[in-house]
Amino acid sequence: MALLQSKSQEKLSGVGLYSRFALAGAVCCSVTHGALTPVDVVKTRIQLDPVTYNRGMVGGFKQVIASEGAGALLTGFGPTAAGYFLQGAFKFGGYEFFKQQSISLLGYETASQNRTAVYLASSACAEFMADIALCPLEATRIRLVAEPSFANGLIGGFGKIASTEGLGAFYSGFGPILFKQVPYTMAKFVVYEKVSEMIYGQVDKATASGSLQTGINLGSGLIAGFAAAIVSQPADTMLSKINKTKGLPGEGTTSRLIKIAKELGLKGSYSGIGTRLFLVGLITAGQFAIYGDIKKALGATGGVELSKA
């Protein structure tokens, strides 16, 4: 115990610090997304087949269980947990890394005075890297949810897509996943930072208890999740649609996206928004709470703080 405490008191930097950020981010994303797989299954079904699944979230749960059994609610758990483990490492670790690079480039005072822009740029860069890792596993997850008989789990689904459609099929949804995830992550981190900043303007962070800090992370994350869900919903619906089936021979990703957008319209692009608000709100609140607690447990307390509150 004494050794752990002495290590946690050391000011970490470089690889030692950012690897801890990455591990904390990987765990928080994998745990939260994996735990809410049943909600994501229902949300995806509503997006892909709104005519059949037209009874809301609770009704959607009942429909899936009645037609396929309770086990169907865990469809895609493997690629969800694995994909978001990788994505979380790049997203949270990258966010902290790019914030530090902004300070190195601009100087602390300038970065602090323009911290909203720094939050936006850092989160966008981190998410771009994260999506390169996430996209193949997300494509596999959506295919498994859309076609439960397609394959038996992550390995089977991944292998079947690779062998029958080629490796390029894993990135057919890269455009919409960027369109979805980059604005989502920008909204998520900026709103979280701003809400936390506002709260800590009234609460002394140095003297706040661990449970209070966790509660602040939960509340700030919940609000951030709602904002991120609204911003990214149209692209999330398009991503589900484009990964549902493979394109026609010679049909490019851009033309598929344009066709899907025309078919959906504004109202259709927000199919399942109620379920997704619930899903993303819980996920984001849980992520920031778990991320903060794991960082403390790992002694990764040398994070980049741009707010002077």
Short mmCIF file of C-alpha atoms in Angstrom, two decimals:
data_model
loop_
_atom_site.label_atom_id
_atom_site.label_comp_id
_atom_site.label_asym_id
_atom_site.label_seq_id
_atom_site.Cartn_x
_atom_site.Cartn_y
_atom_site.Cartn_z
CA MET A 1 0.00 0.00 0.00
CA ALA A 2 2.78 2.42 0.93
CA LEU A 3 4.55 1.67 -2.36
CA LEU A 4 1.34 2.34 -4.33
CA GLN A 5 0.78 5.63 -2.51
CA SER A 6 4.36 6.76 -3.09
CA LYS A 7 4.06 5.96 -6.79
CA SER A 8 0.75 7.80 -7.05
CA GLN A 9 2.34 10.87 -5.49
CA GLU A 10 5.04 10.99 -8.16
CA LYS A 11 4.24 13.34 -11.00
CA LEU A 12 3.93 11.13 -14.03
CA SER A 13 4.70 12.37 -17.54
CA GLY A 14 5.32 11.11 -21.04
CA VAL A 15 4.50 7.50 -21.91
CA GLY A 16 3.90 6.60 -18.26
CA LEU A 17 1.15 9.21 -17.95
CA TYR A 18 -0.53 8.84 -21.34
CA SER A 19 -0.54 5.04 -21.22
CA ARG A 20 -2.54 5.34 -17.99
CA PHE A 21 -4.96 7.76 -19.64
CA ALA A 22 -5.31 5.30 -22.52
CA LEU A 23 -5.92 2.32 -20.22
CA ALA A 24 -8.49 4.25 -18.17
CA GLY A 25 -10.23 5.33 -21.38
CA ALA A 26 -10.17 1.81 -22.81
CA VAL A 27 -11.74 0.29 -19.70
CA CYS A 28 -14.41 2.97 -19.25
CA CYS A 29 -15.55 2.77 -22.88
CA SER A 30 -15.49 -1.02 -23.09
CA VAL A 31 -17.39 -1.49 -19.82
CA THR A 32 -20.08 1.11 -20.51
CA HIS A 33 -20.73 0.20 -24.14
CA GLY A 34 -20.59 -3.51 -23.39
CA ALA A 35 -23.00 -3.24 -20.45
CA LEU A 36 -25.54 -1.39 -22.56
CA THR A 37 -25.39 -3.76 -25.54
CA PRO A 38 -29.10 -4.72 -25.10
CA VAL A 39 -30.14 -1.06 -25.38
CA ASP A 40 -27.93 -0.62 -28.44
CA VAL A 41 -29.47 -3.70 -30.08
CA VAL A 42 -32.97 -2.24 -29.67
CA LYS A 43 -31.80 1.21 -30.84
CA THR A 44 -30.22 -0.27 -33.96
CA ARG A 45 -33.33 -2.33 -34.75
CA ILE A 46 -35.51 0.80 -34.49
CA GLN A 47 -33.16 2.64 -36.87
CA LEU A 48 -32.98 -0.19 -39.39
CA ASP A 49 -36.65 -1.21 -39.34
CA PRO A 50 -38.79 1.59 -37.85
CA VAL A 51 -41.97 0.13 -39.37
CA THR A 52 -41.66 -3.11 -37.39
CA TYR A 53 -40.02 -1.67 -34.28
CA ASN A 54 -42.42 1.23 -33.74
CA ARG A 55 -43.29 0.83 -30.06
CA GLY A 56 -40.43 2.73 -28.44
CA MET A 57 -37.61 1.37 -26.34
CA VAL A 58 -39.62 -0.76 -23.90
CA GLY A 59 -41.79 -2.11 -26.70
CA GLY A 60 -38.67 -2.82 -28.75
CA PHE A 61 -37.21 -4.90 -25.93
CA LYS A 62 -40.40 -6.94 -25.75
CA GLN A 63 -40.48 -7.44 -29.53
CA VAL A 64 -36.88 -8.68 -29.71
CA ILE A 65 -37.35 -11.08 -26.78
CA ALA A 66 -40.66 -12.38 -28.12
CA SER A 67 -39.35 -13.07 -31.61
CA GLU A 68 -35.75 -14.14 -30.94
CA GLY A 69 -35.36 -14.79 -27.22
CA ALA A 70 -33.55 -12.83 -24.52
CA GLY A 71 -30.15 -13.93 -25.84
CA ALA A 72 -30.67 -11.77 -28.93
CA LEU A 73 -30.24 -8.68 -26.74
CA LEU A 74 -26.54 -9.53 -26.41
CA THR A 75 -26.01 -9.76 -30.18
CA GLY A 76 -22.80 -7.92 -31.07
CA PHE A 77 -21.43 -7.88 -27.50
CA GLY A 78 -18.01 -9.14 -28.62
CA PRO A 79 -17.28 -6.50 -31.27
CA THR A 80 -18.82 -3.82 -29.05
CA ALA A 81 -16.55 -4.55 -26.08
CA ALA A 82 -13.43 -5.04 -28.23
CA GLY A 83 -14.07 -2.10 -30.54
CA TYR A 84 -14.73 0.38 -27.80
CA PHE A 85 -11.76 -0.84 -25.77
CA LEU A 86 -9.54 0.24 -28.67
CA GLN A 87 -11.54 3.36 -29.37
CA GLY A 88 -11.52 4.44 -25.72
CA ALA A 89 -7.75 4.13 -25.50
CA PHE A 90 -7.22 6.39 -28.51
CA LYS A 91 -10.06 8.78 -27.61
CA PHE A 92 -9.23 9.56 -23.99
CA GLY A 93 -5.50 9.08 -24.24
CA GLY A 94 -5.40 11.07 -27.46
CA TYR A 95 -7.54 13.86 -26.03
CA GLU A 96 -5.13 14.41 -23.15
CA PHE A 97 -2.15 14.12 -25.50
CA PHE A 98 -3.46 16.67 -28.00
CA LYS A 99 -4.37 19.09 -25.21
CA GLN A 100 -0.77 18.94 -24.04
CA GLN A 101 0.46 19.48 -27.60
CA SER A 102 -1.74 22.57 -27.82
CA ILE A 103 -0.13 23.95 -24.66
CA SER A 104 3.33 23.22 -26.05
CA LEU A 105 2.45 24.98 -29.30
CA LEU A 106 0.50 27.95 -27.93
CA GLY A 107 1.81 28.35 -24.41
CA TYR A 108 -0.31 27.73 -21.32
CA GLU A 109 -1.86 31.20 -21.04
CA THR A 110 -2.96 31.34 -24.68
CA ALA A 111 -4.26 27.78 -24.56
CA SER A 112 -6.19 28.51 -21.37
CA GLN A 113 -7.72 31.68 -22.78
CA ASN A 114 -8.79 29.75 -25.90
CA ARG A 115 -9.56 26.48 -24.14
CA THR A 116 -12.88 25.87 -25.91
CA ALA A 117 -11.05 25.80 -29.24
CA VAL A 118 -8.37 23.56 -27.71
CA TYR A 119 -11.04 21.15 -26.40
CA LEU A 120 -12.69 21.02 -29.83
CA ALA A 121 -9.47 20.51 -31.80
CA SER A 122 -8.02 17.97 -29.36
CA SER A 123 -11.17 15.87 -29.25
CA ALA A 124 -11.54 15.93 -33.05
CA CYS A 125 -7.95 14.76 -33.61
CA ALA A 126 -8.26 12.05 -30.96
CA GLU A 127 -11.53 10.78 -32.37
CA PHE A 128 -10.17 10.56 -35.90
CA MET A 129 -7.44 8.21 -34.69
CA ALA A 130 -9.90 6.27 -32.55
CA ASP A 131 -12.28 5.68 -35.46
CA ILE A 132 -9.60 4.04 -37.55
CA ALA A 133 -9.43 1.37 -34.84
CA LEU A 134 -13.18 1.22 -34.20
CA CYS A 135 -14.63 1.09 -37.72
CA PRO A 136 -14.02 -2.61 -38.60
CA LEU A 137 -15.49 -3.80 -35.31
CA GLU A 138 -18.45 -1.44 -35.52
CA ALA A 139 -19.19 -2.69 -39.04
CA THR A 140 -19.15 -6.26 -37.72
CA ARG A 141 -21.41 -5.36 -34.79
CA ILE A 142 -24.03 -3.70 -36.97
CA ARG A 143 -24.04 -6.61 -39.43
CA LEU A 144 -24.57 -9.09 -36.57
CA VAL A 145 -27.42 -7.04 -35.11
CA ALA A 146 -29.05 -6.46 -38.51
CA GLU A 147 -28.67 -10.10 -39.57
CA PRO A 148 -28.54 -12.36 -36.48
CA SER A 149 -27.97 -15.42 -38.68
CA PHE A 150 -25.03 -13.81 -40.52
CA ALA A 151 -22.37 -15.34 -38.25
CA ASN A 152 -21.77 -16.64 -34.76
CA GLY A 153 -20.04 -13.86 -32.88
CA LEU A 154 -17.13 -11.50 -33.40
CA ILE A 155 -14.56 -13.85 -34.94
CA GLY A 156 -17.05 -15.48 -37.30
CA GLY A 157 -18.60 -12.20 -38.40
CA PHE A 158 -15.25 -10.48 -38.88
CA GLY A 159 -13.87 -13.38 -40.88
CA LYS A 160 -16.97 -13.72 -43.07
CA ILE A 161 -17.01 -10.03 -44.01
CA ALA A 162 -13.29 -10.15 -44.81
CA SER A 163 -13.57 -13.28 -46.95
CA THR A 164 -16.77 -12.48 -48.84
CA GLU A 165 -16.61 -8.69 -49.23
CA GLY A 166 -12.94 -7.82 -48.77
CA LEU A 167 -11.19 -5.68 -46.20
CA GLY A 168 -12.57 -2.52 -47.77
CA ALA A 169 -16.03 -3.47 -46.53
CA PHE A 170 -14.92 -2.76 -42.97
CA TYR A 171 -14.40 0.88 -43.90
CA SER A 172 -17.49 1.41 -46.06
CA GLY A 173 -18.92 3.21 -43.06
CA PHE A 174 -15.77 5.20 -42.24
CA GLY A 175 -17.20 8.42 -43.67
CA PRO A 176 -20.42 8.28 -41.66
CA ILE A 177 -18.63 7.03 -38.55
CA LEU A 178 -16.40 10.11 -38.72
CA PHE A 179 -19.46 12.25 -39.44
CA LYS A 180 -21.09 10.73 -36.36
CA GLN A 181 -18.22 10.27 -33.92
CA VAL A 182 -16.19 13.45 -34.45
CA PRO A 183 -19.06 15.89 -33.72
CA TYR A 184 -20.24 13.51 -30.98
CA THR A 185 -16.85 13.53 -29.27
CA MET A 186 -16.35 17.26 -29.72
CA ALA A 187 -19.71 17.96 -28.09
CA LYS A 188 -19.07 15.34 -25.42
CA PHE A 189 -15.74 16.72 -24.23
CA VAL A 190 -16.56 20.41 -24.59
CA VAL A 191 -19.86 20.17 -22.72
CA TYR A 192 -18.28 17.97 -20.05
CA GLU A 193 -15.41 20.40 -19.57
CA LYS A 194 -17.72 23.42 -19.44
CA VAL A 195 -20.19 21.87 -16.99
CA SER A 196 -17.35 20.63 -14.78
CA GLU A 197 -15.72 24.05 -14.94
CA MET A 198 -18.97 25.71 -13.88
CA ILE A 199 -19.42 23.32 -10.94
CA TYR A 200 -15.83 23.60 -9.76
CA GLY A 201 -16.22 27.36 -9.89
CA GLN A 202 -18.47 26.86 -6.87
CA VAL A 203 -16.76 23.79 -5.33
CA ASP A 204 -13.11 23.58 -4.29
CA LYS A 205 -11.76 20.60 -6.20
CA ALA A 206 -8.73 20.33 -3.92
CA THR A 207 -10.91 19.67 -0.88
CA ALA A 208 -13.79 17.81 -2.59
CA SER A 209 -14.21 14.21 -1.47
CA GLY A 210 -13.70 11.33 -3.88
CA SER A 211 -17.42 10.53 -3.90
CA LEU A 212 -18.30 14.16 -4.64
CA GLN A 213 -15.86 14.27 -7.55
CA THR A 214 -17.34 11.04 -8.91
CA GLY A 215 -20.82 12.55 -8.62
CA ILE A 216 -19.70 15.67 -10.47
CA ASN A 217 -18.20 13.48 -13.21
CA LEU A 218 -21.50 11.57 -13.47
CA GLY A 219 -23.65 14.69 -13.68
CA SER A 220 -21.36 16.49 -16.12
CA GLY A 221 -21.11 13.35 -18.24
CA LEU A 222 -24.89 12.91 -18.34
CA ILE A 223 -25.43 16.43 -19.69
CA ALA A 224 -22.56 15.98 -22.14
CA GLY A 225 -24.09 12.71 -23.33
CA PHE A 226 -27.45 14.30 -24.10
CA ALA A 227 -25.78 17.06 -26.14
CA ALA A 228 -23.56 14.59 -28.00
CA ALA A 229 -26.50 12.30 -28.84
CA ILE A 230 -28.54 15.10 -30.41
CA VAL A 231 -25.61 16.37 -32.47
CA SER A 232 -24.64 12.95 -33.83
CA GLN A 233 -28.02 11.21 -34.27
CA PRO A 234 -28.43 11.68 -38.07
CA ALA A 235 -25.01 10.21 -38.78
CA ASP A 236 -25.63 7.35 -36.35
CA THR A 237 -28.76 6.40 -38.27
CA MET A 238 -26.91 6.58 -41.60
CA LEU A 239 -24.11 4.43 -40.20
CA SER A 240 -26.59 1.75 -39.19
CA LYS A 241 -28.17 1.84 -42.65
CA ILE A 242 -24.94 1.70 -44.65
CA ASN A 243 -23.58 -1.24 -42.64
CA LYS A 244 -26.84 -3.19 -42.79
CA THR A 245 -26.10 -4.58 -46.26
CA LYS A 246 -23.32 -4.35 -48.81
CA GLY A 247 -23.62 -1.86 -51.62
CA LEU A 248 -24.59 -2.61 -55.21
CA PRO A 249 -21.79 -3.46 -57.66
CA GLY A 250 -19.94 -0.28 -58.58
CA GLU A 251 -21.81 1.80 -56.02
CA GLY A 252 -19.47 4.07 -54.05
CA THR A 253 -19.78 5.05 -50.42
CA THR A 254 -20.58 8.68 -51.24
CA SER A 255 -23.44 7.79 -53.58
CA ARG A 256 -24.81 5.34 -50.99
CA LEU A 257 -24.74 8.04 -48.31
CA ILE A 258 -26.55 10.52 -50.56
CA LYS A 259 -29.21 7.93 -51.39
CA ILE A 260 -29.70 6.99 -47.73
CA ALA A 261 -29.93 10.64 -46.67
CA LYS A 262 -32.64 11.31 -49.28
CA GLU A 263 -34.59 8.23 -48.19
CA LEU A 264 -34.41 9.12 -44.51
CA GLY A 265 -35.13 12.83 -44.53
CA LEU A 266 -34.74 14.89 -41.34
CA LYS A 267 -37.47 13.06 -39.43
CA GLY A 268 -36.18 9.63 -40.42
CA SER A 269 -32.63 10.51 -39.44
CA TYR A 270 -33.82 11.00 -35.87
CA SER A 271 -35.48 7.57 -35.62
CA GLY A 272 -34.66 6.07 -32.23
CA ILE A 273 -33.54 9.40 -30.71
CA GLY A 274 -35.35 8.70 -27.44
CA THR A 275 -33.58 5.39 -27.01
CA ARG A 276 -30.25 6.90 -27.99
CA LEU A 277 -30.59 9.80 -25.54
CA PHE A 278 -31.06 7.23 -22.79
CA LEU A 279 -28.21 5.09 -24.11
CA VAL A 280 -25.66 7.84 -24.72
CA GLY A 281 -26.56 9.70 -21.52
CA LEU A 282 -25.90 6.60 -19.40
CA ILE A 283 -22.78 5.65 -21.36
CA THR A 284 -21.19 9.09 -21.16
CA ALA A 285 -22.00 9.60 -17.47
CA GLY A 286 -20.54 6.19 -16.69
CA GLN A 287 -17.46 6.79 -18.83
CA PHE A 288 -16.40 10.00 -17.13
CA ALA A 289 -17.09 8.58 -13.66
CA ILE A 290 -15.10 5.40 -14.34
CA TYR A 291 -12.36 7.30 -16.19
CA GLY A 292 -11.86 9.69 -13.29
CA ASP A 293 -11.76 6.90 -10.70
CA ILE A 294 -9.35 4.72 -12.69
CA LYS A 295 -7.03 7.69 -13.29
CA LYS A 296 -6.88 8.27 -9.54
CA ALA A 297 -6.29 4.57 -8.87
CA LEU A 298 -3.43 4.50 -11.39
CA GLY A 299 -1.91 7.70 -10.04
CA ALA A 300 -2.53 9.52 -13.33
CA THR A 301 -3.17 12.83 -11.62
CA GLY A 302 -0.92 14.89 -13.85
CA GLY A 303 -3.60 15.52 -16.44
CA VAL A 304 -3.90 18.67 -18.48
CA GLU A 305 -6.07 21.26 -16.74
CA LEU A 306 -6.76 24.38 -18.77
CA SER A 307 -9.46 25.85 -16.55
CA LYS A 308 -8.27 28.06 -13.72
CA ALA A 309 -11.41 27.47 -11.68
#
